[in-house]
Short mmCIF file of C-alpha atoms in Angstrom, two decimals:
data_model
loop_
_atom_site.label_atom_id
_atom_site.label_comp_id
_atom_site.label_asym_id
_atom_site.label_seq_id
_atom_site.Cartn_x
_atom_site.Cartn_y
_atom_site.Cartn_z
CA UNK A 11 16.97 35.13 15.65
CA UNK A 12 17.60 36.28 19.37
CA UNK A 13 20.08 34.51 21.55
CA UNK A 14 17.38 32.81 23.57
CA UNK A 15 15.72 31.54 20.17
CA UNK A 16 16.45 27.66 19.07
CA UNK A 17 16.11 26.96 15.61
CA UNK A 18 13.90 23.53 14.78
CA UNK A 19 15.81 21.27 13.86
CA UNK A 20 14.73 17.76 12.12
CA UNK A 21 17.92 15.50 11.91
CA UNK A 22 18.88 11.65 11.23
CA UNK A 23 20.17 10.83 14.72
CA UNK A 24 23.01 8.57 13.92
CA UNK A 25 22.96 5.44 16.17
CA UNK A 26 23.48 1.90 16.27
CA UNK A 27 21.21 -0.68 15.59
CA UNK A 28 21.26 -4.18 16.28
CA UNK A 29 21.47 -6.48 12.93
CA UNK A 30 18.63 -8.52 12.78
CA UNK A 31 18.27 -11.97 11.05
CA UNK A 32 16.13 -12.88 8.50
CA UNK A 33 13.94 -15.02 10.65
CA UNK A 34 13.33 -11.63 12.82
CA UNK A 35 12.81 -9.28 9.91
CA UNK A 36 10.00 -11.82 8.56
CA UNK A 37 8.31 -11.73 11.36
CA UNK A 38 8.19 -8.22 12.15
CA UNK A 39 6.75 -8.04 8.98
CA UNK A 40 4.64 -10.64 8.80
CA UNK A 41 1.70 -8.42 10.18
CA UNK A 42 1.71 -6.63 6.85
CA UNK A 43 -0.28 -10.05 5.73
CA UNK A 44 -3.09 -9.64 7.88
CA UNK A 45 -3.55 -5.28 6.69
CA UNK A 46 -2.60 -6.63 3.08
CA UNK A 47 -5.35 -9.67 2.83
CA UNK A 48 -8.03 -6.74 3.81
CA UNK A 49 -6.64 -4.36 0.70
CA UNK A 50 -6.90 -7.67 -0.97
CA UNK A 51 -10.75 -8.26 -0.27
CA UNK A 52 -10.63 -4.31 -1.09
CA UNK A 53 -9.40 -4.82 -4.38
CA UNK A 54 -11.14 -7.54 -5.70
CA UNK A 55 -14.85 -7.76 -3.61
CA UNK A 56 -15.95 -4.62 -2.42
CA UNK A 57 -16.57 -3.27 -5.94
CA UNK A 58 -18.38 -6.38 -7.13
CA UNK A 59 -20.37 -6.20 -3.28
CA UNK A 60 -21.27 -2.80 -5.05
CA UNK A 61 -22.26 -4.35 -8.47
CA UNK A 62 -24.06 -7.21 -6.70
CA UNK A 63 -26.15 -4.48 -4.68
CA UNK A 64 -26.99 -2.67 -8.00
CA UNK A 65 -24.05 0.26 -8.65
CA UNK A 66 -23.67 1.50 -12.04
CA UNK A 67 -20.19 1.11 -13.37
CA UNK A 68 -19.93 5.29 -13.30
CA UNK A 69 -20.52 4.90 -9.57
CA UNK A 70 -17.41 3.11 -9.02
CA UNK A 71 -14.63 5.79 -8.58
CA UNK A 72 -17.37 7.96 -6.25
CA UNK A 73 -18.08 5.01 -4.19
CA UNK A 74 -14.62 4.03 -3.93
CA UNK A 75 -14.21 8.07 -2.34
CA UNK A 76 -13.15 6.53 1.45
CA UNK A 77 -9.77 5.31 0.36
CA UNK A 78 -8.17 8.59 -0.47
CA UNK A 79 -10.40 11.06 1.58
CA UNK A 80 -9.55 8.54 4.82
CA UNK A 81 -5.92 8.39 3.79
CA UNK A 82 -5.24 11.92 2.91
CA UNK A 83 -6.19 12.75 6.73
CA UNK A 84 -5.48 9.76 8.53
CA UNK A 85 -2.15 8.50 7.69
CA UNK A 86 -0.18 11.65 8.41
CA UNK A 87 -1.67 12.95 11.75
CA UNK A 88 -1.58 9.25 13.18
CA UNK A 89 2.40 9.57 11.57
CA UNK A 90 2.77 12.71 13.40
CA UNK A 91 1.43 11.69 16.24
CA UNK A 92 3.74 8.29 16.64
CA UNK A 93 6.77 10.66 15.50
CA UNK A 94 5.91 11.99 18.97
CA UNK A 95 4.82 9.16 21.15
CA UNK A 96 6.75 6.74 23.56
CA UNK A 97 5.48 4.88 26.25
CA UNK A 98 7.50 2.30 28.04
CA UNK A 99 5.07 -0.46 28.33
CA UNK A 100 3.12 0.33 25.07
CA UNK A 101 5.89 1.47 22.39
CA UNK A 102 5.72 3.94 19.75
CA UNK A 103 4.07 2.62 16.97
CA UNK A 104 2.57 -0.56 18.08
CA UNK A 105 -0.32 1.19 19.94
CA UNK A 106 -1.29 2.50 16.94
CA UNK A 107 -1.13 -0.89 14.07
CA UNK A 108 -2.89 -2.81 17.05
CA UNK A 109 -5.89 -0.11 16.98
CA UNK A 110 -5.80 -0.44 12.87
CA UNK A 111 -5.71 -4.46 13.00
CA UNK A 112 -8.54 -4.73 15.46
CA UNK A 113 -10.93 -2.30 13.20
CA UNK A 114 -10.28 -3.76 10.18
CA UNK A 115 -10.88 -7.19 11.94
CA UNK A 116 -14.36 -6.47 12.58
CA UNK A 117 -15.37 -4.75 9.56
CA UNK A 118 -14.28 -7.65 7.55
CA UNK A 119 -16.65 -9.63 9.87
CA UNK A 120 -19.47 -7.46 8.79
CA UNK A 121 -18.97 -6.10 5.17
CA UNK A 122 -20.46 -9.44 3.29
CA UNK A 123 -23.71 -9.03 5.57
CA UNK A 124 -24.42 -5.56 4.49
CA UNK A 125 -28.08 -5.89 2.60
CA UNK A 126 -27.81 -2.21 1.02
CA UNK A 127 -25.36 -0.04 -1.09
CA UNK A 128 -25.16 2.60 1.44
CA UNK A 129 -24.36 -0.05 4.62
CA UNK A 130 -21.47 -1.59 2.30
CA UNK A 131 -20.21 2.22 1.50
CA UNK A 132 -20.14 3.05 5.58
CA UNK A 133 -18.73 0.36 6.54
CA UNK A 134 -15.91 0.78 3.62
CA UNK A 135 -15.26 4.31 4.84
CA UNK A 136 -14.60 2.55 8.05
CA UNK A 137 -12.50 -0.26 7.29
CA UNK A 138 -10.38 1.93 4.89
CA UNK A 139 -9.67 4.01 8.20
CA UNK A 140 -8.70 1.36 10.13
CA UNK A 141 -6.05 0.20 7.32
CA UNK A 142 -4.85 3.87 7.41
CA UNK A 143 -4.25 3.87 10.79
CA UNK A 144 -2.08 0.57 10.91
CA UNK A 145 0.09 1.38 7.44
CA UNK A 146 1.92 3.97 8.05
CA UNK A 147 3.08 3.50 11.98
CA UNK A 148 3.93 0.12 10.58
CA UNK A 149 6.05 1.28 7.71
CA UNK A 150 7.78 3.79 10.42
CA UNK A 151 7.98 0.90 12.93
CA UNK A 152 10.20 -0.73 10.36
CA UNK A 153 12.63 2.65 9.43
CA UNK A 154 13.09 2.50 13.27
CA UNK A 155 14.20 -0.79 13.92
CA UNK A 156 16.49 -1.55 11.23
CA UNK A 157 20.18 -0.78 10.10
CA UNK A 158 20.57 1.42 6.79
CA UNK A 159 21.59 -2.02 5.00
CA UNK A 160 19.45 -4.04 6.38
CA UNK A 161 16.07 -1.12 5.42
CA UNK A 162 16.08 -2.51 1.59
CA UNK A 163 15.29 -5.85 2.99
CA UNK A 164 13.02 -4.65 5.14
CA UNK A 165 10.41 -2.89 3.13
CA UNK A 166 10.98 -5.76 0.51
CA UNK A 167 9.78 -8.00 3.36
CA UNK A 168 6.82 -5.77 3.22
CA UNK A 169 5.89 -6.37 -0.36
CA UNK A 170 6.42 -9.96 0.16
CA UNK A 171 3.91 -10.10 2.66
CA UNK A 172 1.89 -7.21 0.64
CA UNK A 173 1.94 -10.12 -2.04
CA UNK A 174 1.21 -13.23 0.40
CA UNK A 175 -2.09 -11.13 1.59
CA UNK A 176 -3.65 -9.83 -1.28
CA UNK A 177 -2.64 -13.67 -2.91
CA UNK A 178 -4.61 -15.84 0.07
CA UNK A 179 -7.04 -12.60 -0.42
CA UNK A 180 -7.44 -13.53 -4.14
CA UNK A 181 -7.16 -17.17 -4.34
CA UNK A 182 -9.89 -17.98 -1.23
CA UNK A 183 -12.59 -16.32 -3.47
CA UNK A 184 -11.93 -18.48 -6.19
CA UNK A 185 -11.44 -21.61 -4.16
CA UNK A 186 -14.59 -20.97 -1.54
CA UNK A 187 -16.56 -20.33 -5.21
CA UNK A 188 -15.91 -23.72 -6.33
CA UNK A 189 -17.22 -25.41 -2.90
CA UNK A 190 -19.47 -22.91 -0.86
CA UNK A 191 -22.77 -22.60 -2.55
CA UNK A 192 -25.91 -19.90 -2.29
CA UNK A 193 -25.83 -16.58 -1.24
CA UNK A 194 -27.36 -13.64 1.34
CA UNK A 195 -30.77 -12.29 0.87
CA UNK A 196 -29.43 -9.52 -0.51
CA UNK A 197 -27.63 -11.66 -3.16
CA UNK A 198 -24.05 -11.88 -1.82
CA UNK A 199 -22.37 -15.21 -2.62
CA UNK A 200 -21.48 -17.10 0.78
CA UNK A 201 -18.47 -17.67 -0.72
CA UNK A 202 -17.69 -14.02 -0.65
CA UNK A 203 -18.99 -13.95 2.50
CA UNK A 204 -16.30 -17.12 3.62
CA UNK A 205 -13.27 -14.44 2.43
CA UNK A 206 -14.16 -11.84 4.56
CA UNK A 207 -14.34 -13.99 7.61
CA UNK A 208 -10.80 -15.56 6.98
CA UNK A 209 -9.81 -12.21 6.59
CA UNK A 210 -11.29 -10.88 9.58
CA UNK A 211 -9.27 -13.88 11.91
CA UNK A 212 -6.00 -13.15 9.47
CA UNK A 213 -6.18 -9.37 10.11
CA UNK A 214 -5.89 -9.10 14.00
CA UNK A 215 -4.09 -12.49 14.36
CA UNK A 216 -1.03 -11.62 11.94
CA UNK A 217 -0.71 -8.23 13.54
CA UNK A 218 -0.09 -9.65 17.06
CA UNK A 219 2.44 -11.96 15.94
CA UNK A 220 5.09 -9.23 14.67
CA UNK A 221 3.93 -7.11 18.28
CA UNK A 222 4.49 -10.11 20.21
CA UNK A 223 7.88 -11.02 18.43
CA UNK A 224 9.43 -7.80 17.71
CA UNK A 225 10.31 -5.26 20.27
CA UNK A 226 10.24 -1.95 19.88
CA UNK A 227 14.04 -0.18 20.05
CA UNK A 228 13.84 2.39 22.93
CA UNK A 229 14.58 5.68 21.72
CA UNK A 230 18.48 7.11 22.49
CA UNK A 231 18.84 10.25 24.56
CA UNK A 232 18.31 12.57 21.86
CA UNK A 233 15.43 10.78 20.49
CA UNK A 234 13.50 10.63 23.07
CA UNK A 235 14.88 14.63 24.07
CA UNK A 236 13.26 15.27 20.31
CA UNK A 237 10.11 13.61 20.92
CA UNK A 238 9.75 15.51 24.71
CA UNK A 239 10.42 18.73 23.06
CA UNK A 240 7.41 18.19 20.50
CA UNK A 241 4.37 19.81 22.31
CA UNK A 242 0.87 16.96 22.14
CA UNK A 243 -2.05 17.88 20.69
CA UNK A 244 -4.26 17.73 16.79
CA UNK A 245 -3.40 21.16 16.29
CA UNK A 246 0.28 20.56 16.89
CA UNK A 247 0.37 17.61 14.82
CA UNK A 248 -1.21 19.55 11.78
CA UNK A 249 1.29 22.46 12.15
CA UNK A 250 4.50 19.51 11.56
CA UNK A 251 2.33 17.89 8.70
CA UNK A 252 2.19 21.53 6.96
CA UNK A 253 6.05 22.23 8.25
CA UNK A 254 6.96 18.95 6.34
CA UNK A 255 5.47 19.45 3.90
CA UNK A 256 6.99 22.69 3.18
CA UNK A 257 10.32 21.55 3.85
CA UNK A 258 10.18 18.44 1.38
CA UNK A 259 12.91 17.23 -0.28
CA UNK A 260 13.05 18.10 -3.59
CA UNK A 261 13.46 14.99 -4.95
CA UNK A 262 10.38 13.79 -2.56
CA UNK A 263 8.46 16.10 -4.69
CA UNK A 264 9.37 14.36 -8.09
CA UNK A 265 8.27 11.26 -6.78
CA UNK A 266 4.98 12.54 -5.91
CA UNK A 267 4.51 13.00 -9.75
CA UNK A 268 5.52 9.56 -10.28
CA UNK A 269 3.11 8.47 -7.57
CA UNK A 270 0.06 10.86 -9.49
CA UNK A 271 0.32 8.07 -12.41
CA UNK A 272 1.06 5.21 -10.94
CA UNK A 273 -1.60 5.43 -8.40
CA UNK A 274 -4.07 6.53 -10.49
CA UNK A 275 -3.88 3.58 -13.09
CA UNK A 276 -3.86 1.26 -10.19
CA UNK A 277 -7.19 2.20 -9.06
CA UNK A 278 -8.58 2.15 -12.41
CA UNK A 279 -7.17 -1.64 -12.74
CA UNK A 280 -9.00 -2.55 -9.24
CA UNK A 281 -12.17 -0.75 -9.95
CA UNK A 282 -12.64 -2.09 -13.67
CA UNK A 283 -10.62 -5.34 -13.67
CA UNK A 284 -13.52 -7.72 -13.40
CA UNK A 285 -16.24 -6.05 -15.59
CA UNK A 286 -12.98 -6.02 -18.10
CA UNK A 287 -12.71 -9.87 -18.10
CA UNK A 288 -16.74 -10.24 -17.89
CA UNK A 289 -16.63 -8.51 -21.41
CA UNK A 290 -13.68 -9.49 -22.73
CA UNK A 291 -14.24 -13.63 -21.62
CA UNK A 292 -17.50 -14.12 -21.10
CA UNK A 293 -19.74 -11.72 -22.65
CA UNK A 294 -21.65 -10.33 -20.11
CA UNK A 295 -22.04 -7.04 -18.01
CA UNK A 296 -22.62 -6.93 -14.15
CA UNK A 297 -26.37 -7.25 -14.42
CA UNK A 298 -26.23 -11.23 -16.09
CA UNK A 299 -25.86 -13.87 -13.49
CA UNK A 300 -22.05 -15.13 -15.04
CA UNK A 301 -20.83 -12.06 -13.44
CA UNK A 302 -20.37 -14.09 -10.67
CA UNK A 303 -18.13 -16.74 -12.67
CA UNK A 304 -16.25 -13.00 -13.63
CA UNK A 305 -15.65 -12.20 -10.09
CA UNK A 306 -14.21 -15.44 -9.38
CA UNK A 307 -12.26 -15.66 -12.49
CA UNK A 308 -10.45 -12.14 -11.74
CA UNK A 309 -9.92 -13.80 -8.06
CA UNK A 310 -7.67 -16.29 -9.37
CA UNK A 311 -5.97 -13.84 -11.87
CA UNK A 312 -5.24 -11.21 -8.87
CA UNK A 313 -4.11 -14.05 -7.03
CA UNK A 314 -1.80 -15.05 -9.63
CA UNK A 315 -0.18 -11.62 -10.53
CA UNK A 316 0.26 -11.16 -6.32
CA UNK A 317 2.34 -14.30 -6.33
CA UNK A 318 4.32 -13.26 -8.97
CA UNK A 319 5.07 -10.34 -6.16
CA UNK A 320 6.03 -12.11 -3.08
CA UNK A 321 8.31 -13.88 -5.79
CA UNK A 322 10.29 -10.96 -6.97
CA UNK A 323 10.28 -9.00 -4.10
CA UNK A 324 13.58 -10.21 -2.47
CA UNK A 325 15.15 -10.70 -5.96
CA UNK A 326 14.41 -6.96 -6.18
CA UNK A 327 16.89 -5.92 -3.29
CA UNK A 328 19.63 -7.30 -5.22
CA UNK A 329 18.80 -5.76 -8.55
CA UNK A 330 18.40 -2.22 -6.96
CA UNK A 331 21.55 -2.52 -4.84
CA UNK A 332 23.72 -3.74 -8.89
CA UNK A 333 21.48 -1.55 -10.68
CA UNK A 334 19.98 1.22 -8.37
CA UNK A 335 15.97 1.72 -6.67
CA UNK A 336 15.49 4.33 -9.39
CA UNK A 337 16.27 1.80 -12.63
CA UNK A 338 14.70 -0.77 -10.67
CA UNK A 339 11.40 0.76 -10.91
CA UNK A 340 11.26 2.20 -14.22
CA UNK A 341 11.61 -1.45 -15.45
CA UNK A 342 8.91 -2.83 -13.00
CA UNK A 343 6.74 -0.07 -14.06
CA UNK A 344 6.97 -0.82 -17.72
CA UNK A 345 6.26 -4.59 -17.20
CA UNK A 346 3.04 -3.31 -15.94
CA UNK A 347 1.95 -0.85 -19.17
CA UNK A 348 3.20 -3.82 -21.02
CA UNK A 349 1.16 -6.12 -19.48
CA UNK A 350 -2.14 -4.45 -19.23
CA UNK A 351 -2.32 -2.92 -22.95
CA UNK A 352 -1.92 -6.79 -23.84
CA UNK A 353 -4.15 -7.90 -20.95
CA UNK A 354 -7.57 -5.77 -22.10
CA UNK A 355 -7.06 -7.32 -25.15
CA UNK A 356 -7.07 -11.00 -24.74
CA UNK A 357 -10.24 -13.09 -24.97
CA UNK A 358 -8.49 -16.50 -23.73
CA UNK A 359 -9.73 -16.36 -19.48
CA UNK A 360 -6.25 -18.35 -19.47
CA UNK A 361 -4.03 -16.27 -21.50
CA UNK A 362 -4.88 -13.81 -18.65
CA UNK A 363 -2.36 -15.44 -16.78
CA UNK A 364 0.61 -14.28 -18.68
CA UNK A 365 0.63 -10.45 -19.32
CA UNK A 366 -0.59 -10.02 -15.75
CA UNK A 367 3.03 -11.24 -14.46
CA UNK A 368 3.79 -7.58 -15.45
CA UNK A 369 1.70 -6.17 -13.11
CA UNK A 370 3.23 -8.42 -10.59
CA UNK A 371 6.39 -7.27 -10.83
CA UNK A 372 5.58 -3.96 -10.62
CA UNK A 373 3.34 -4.66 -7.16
CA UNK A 374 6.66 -5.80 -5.70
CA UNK A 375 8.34 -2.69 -6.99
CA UNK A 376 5.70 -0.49 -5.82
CA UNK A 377 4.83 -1.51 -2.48
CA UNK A 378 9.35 -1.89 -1.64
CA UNK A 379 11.22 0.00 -3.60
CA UNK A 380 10.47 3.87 -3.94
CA UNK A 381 10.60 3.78 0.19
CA UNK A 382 14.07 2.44 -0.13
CA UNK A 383 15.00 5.82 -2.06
CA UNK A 384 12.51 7.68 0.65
CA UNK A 385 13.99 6.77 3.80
CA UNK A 386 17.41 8.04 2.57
CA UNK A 387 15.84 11.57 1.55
CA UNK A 388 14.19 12.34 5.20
CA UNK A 389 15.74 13.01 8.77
CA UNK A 390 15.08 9.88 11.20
CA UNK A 391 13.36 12.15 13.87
CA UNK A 392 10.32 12.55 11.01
CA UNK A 393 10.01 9.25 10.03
CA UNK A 394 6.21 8.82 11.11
CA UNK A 395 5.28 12.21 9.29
CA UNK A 396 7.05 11.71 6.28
CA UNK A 397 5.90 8.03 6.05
CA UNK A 398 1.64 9.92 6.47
CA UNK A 399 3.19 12.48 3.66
CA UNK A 400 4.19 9.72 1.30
CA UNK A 401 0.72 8.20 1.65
CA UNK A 402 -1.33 11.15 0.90
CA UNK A 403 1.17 11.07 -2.60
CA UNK A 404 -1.08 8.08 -2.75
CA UNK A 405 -4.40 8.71 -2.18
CA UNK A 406 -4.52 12.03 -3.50
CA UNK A 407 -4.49 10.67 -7.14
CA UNK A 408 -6.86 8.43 -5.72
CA UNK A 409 -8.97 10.90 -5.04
CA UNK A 410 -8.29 12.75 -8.51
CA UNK A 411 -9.20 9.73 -10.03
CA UNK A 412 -12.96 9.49 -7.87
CA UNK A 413 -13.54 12.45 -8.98
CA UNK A 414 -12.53 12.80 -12.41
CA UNK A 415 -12.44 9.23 -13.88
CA UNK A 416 -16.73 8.41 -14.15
CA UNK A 417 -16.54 11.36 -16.73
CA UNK A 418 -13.34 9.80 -18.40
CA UNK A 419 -15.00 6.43 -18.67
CA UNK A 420 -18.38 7.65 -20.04
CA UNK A 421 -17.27 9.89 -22.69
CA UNK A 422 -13.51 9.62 -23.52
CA UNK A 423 -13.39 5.53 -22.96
CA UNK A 424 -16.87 4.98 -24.09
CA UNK A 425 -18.03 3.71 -21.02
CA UNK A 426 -15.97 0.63 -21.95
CA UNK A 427 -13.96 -1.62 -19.05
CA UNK A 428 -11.29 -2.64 -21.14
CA UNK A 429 -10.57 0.48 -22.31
CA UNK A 430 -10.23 1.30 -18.96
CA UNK A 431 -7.78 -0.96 -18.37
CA UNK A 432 -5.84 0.45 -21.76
CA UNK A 433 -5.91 3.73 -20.27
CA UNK A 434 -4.34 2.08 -16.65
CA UNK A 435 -1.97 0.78 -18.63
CA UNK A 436 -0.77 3.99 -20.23
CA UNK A 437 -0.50 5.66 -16.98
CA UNK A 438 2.06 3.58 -15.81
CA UNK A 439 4.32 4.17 -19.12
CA UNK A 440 3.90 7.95 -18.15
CA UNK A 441 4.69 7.34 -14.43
CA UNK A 442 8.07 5.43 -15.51
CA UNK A 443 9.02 8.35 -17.87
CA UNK A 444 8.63 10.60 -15.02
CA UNK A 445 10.85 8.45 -12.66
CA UNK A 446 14.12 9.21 -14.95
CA UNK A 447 13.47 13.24 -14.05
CA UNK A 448 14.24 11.68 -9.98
CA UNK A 449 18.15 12.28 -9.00
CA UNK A 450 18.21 8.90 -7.00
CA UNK A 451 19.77 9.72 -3.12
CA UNK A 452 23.36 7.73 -2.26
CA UNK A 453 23.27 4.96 -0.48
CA UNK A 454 23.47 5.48 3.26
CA UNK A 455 26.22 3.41 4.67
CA UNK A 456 25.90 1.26 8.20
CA UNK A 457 26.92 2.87 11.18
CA UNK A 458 29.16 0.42 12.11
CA UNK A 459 30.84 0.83 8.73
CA UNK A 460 31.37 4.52 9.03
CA UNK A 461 32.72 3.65 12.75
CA UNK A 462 35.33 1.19 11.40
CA UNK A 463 36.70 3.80 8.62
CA UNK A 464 39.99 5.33 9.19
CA UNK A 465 40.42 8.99 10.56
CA UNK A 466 40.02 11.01 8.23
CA UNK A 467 37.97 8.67 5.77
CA UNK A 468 34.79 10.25 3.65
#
């Protein structure tokens, strides 16, 4: 390196931030409702939308492709890019969770009046962008604004309000079945259709409560010296995605293992869930008109297992402060294989109830904790990139699993949903084995702590 050469450097700026209550941290996260309610209607709707339109259960993973294929280029570059935006009058990352919220607003609106497959599969590739480009500014938003020991509450907030969504999500289609009758002329239940509109007004409306309510911290001297020093552009914003990703932590790798697993039986759960129960409980396959009474049933039971997560999620701050992030999830993770190998095998539509708390408290787990071990393993100047990186751990088992799981099903699982659901179950033992391999990162002490030691303290 020349004299005139300046190395790159990607550092956690040390500065103070403000404590905030927990009045202000709920409702800077409260937004997370309104993205969370559409992955609910994800979840649990769009693949019976699919069966109701005529798909073939070995369609499912394929037409379930926009999830990982949006996320695995959407989420970092629009993390990049916030890493290197500030406006004055705009923020950093609210420009960007405002453009998500108001997409996935409208294509809730539309999705239950699609009349073909191919309609309902655009308009999924759509509204799984717009969710892309809302999560991961929003996770960033929160890294920015809050104190080290104030982060665990934080993204706990987040699967609290994960929970909350994905529960009102849940539980409207099985109330709005039990009073909405008759259906679309392509044979959509209004009821469905009722969901989707509450989760259209819930989407946008959520979202501009946490913008309205939560300022954005202006960034200090050197932040906003790092940001100015990043040149614009796609092509730029590729380059720092490929730069982090190089540079990963190595312990950032390990998790991406865990993440291979545990995101790969989650989609299998979501995509098979409620032709499990339709076999399992009533008998039928997608084609007999109880299908319906299926997809309403598996409502109320993904309603019930996402209250079990907005239940544990703040409970799970204080366990992985005693008992460490790390242990934490290995234990939440193991509820869940628990819970599922039981869960395929039950007949009972109310026994459901039970071994599905497992999967519940895993959700919480999920969705909170493995960011509280993140944010301590990356510099504070990459926040927004690393945050995109962490998602495309995600969807690229997602996308694995589009690929590879309709061969799986037919002719390993013998084209059986419970076995499916066995299998998810599985997974998620083999993802919490693989979490012990992670060295978990100290915890990162408040800069007003480290202030207040005496010279010459470590």
């Amino acid at each position: 390196m020349t004299a005139t050469e300046a190395p790159t450097a990607h550092i956690t700026i040390v500065r103070q931030k403000p404590l905030m209550t927990m009045r202000q941290i709920l409702l800077m996260n409260v937004g997370f409702f309104g993205i969370q309610y559409s992955f609910g209607m994800q979840q649990t709707a769009v693949n019976p939308i699919y069966n109701f339109l005529g798909a073939s259960p070995e369609e499912l993973p394929l037409l379930n492709l926009a999830g990982p294929v949006t996320g695995l280029l959407i989420q970092p570059l629009i993390g990049a890019m916030s890493d290197r935006t500030w406006s004055p009058r705009w923020g950093r990352r609210k420009p960007y969770f405002i453009v998500g919220a108001i997409g996935c607003s409208v294509c809730l609106f539309l999705f239950p009046f699609v009349a073909a497959l191919w309609t309902a599969v655009l308009l999924l590739w759509i509204l799984d962008a717009s969710n892309n480009t809302a999560m991961e500014p929003y996770r960033a938003f929160i890294a920015d604004r809050l104190p080290p020991s104030q982060l665990a509450k934080g993204f706990l907030a987040q699967s609290f309000f994960t929970g909350f969504g994905i529960t009102l999500a849940n539980v409207s289609l099985f109330v709005f079945q039990t009073v909405i009758s008759g259906a679309t002329s392509a044979g959509i239940p209004y009821w469905v259709v009722a969901s989707f509109l509450l989760g259209s007004v819930c989407s946008i409306a959520t979202v501009l409560v946490s913008v309205l309510t939560t300022p954005e911290l202006p960034p200090s001297k050197e932040e906003l010296a790092a940001i100015r020093a990043k040149k614009g552009g796609l092509g730029s914003a590729v380059r720092e995605i490929w730069e982090a990703i190089v540079e990963m932590p190595p312990e950032l790798r390990k998790l991406a293992l865990v993440y291979l697993f545990q995101w790969y039986a989650m989609v299998c759960y979501w995509q098979y869930v409620s032709l499990s129960i339709a076999e399992s409980v009533y008998g039928v396959t997608a084609d007999d008109p109880r299908y319906a009474e299926a997809v309403s049933w598996t409502g109320a039971v993904n309603g019930w297992y996402n209250i079990v997560t907005f239940c544990v999620a703040f409970p799970l701050v204080a366990l992985a402060r005693r008992r460490g992030a790390k242990w934490v999830h290995i234990f939440c993770l193991l509820c869940a294989a628990t819970g599922l190998l039981i869960f395929a095998n039950l007949t009972n539509k109310y026994l459901l109830f039970l071994p599905i708390i497992g999967l519940g408290i895993a959700w919480a787990s999920i969705m909170g904790v493995p960011y509280i071990m993140a944010v301590r393993m990356i510099p504070s100047t990459r926040y927004g990139v690393y945050m995109g990186i962490i998602n495309m751990m995600i969807v690229v088992p997602m996308l694995i699993q589009t690929v590879t799981f309709g061969w799986i099903f037919e002719n390993l699982l013998g084209g059986d949903p419970t076995n499916a659901i066995m299998f998810a179950g599985v997974l998620l033992a083999v993802a919490a084995l693989t979490m012990t391999w992670i060295k978990e990162p100290p915890i990162v002490r408040d800069v007003d702590d480290l202030l207040e030691m005496p010279t010459g303290a470590h």
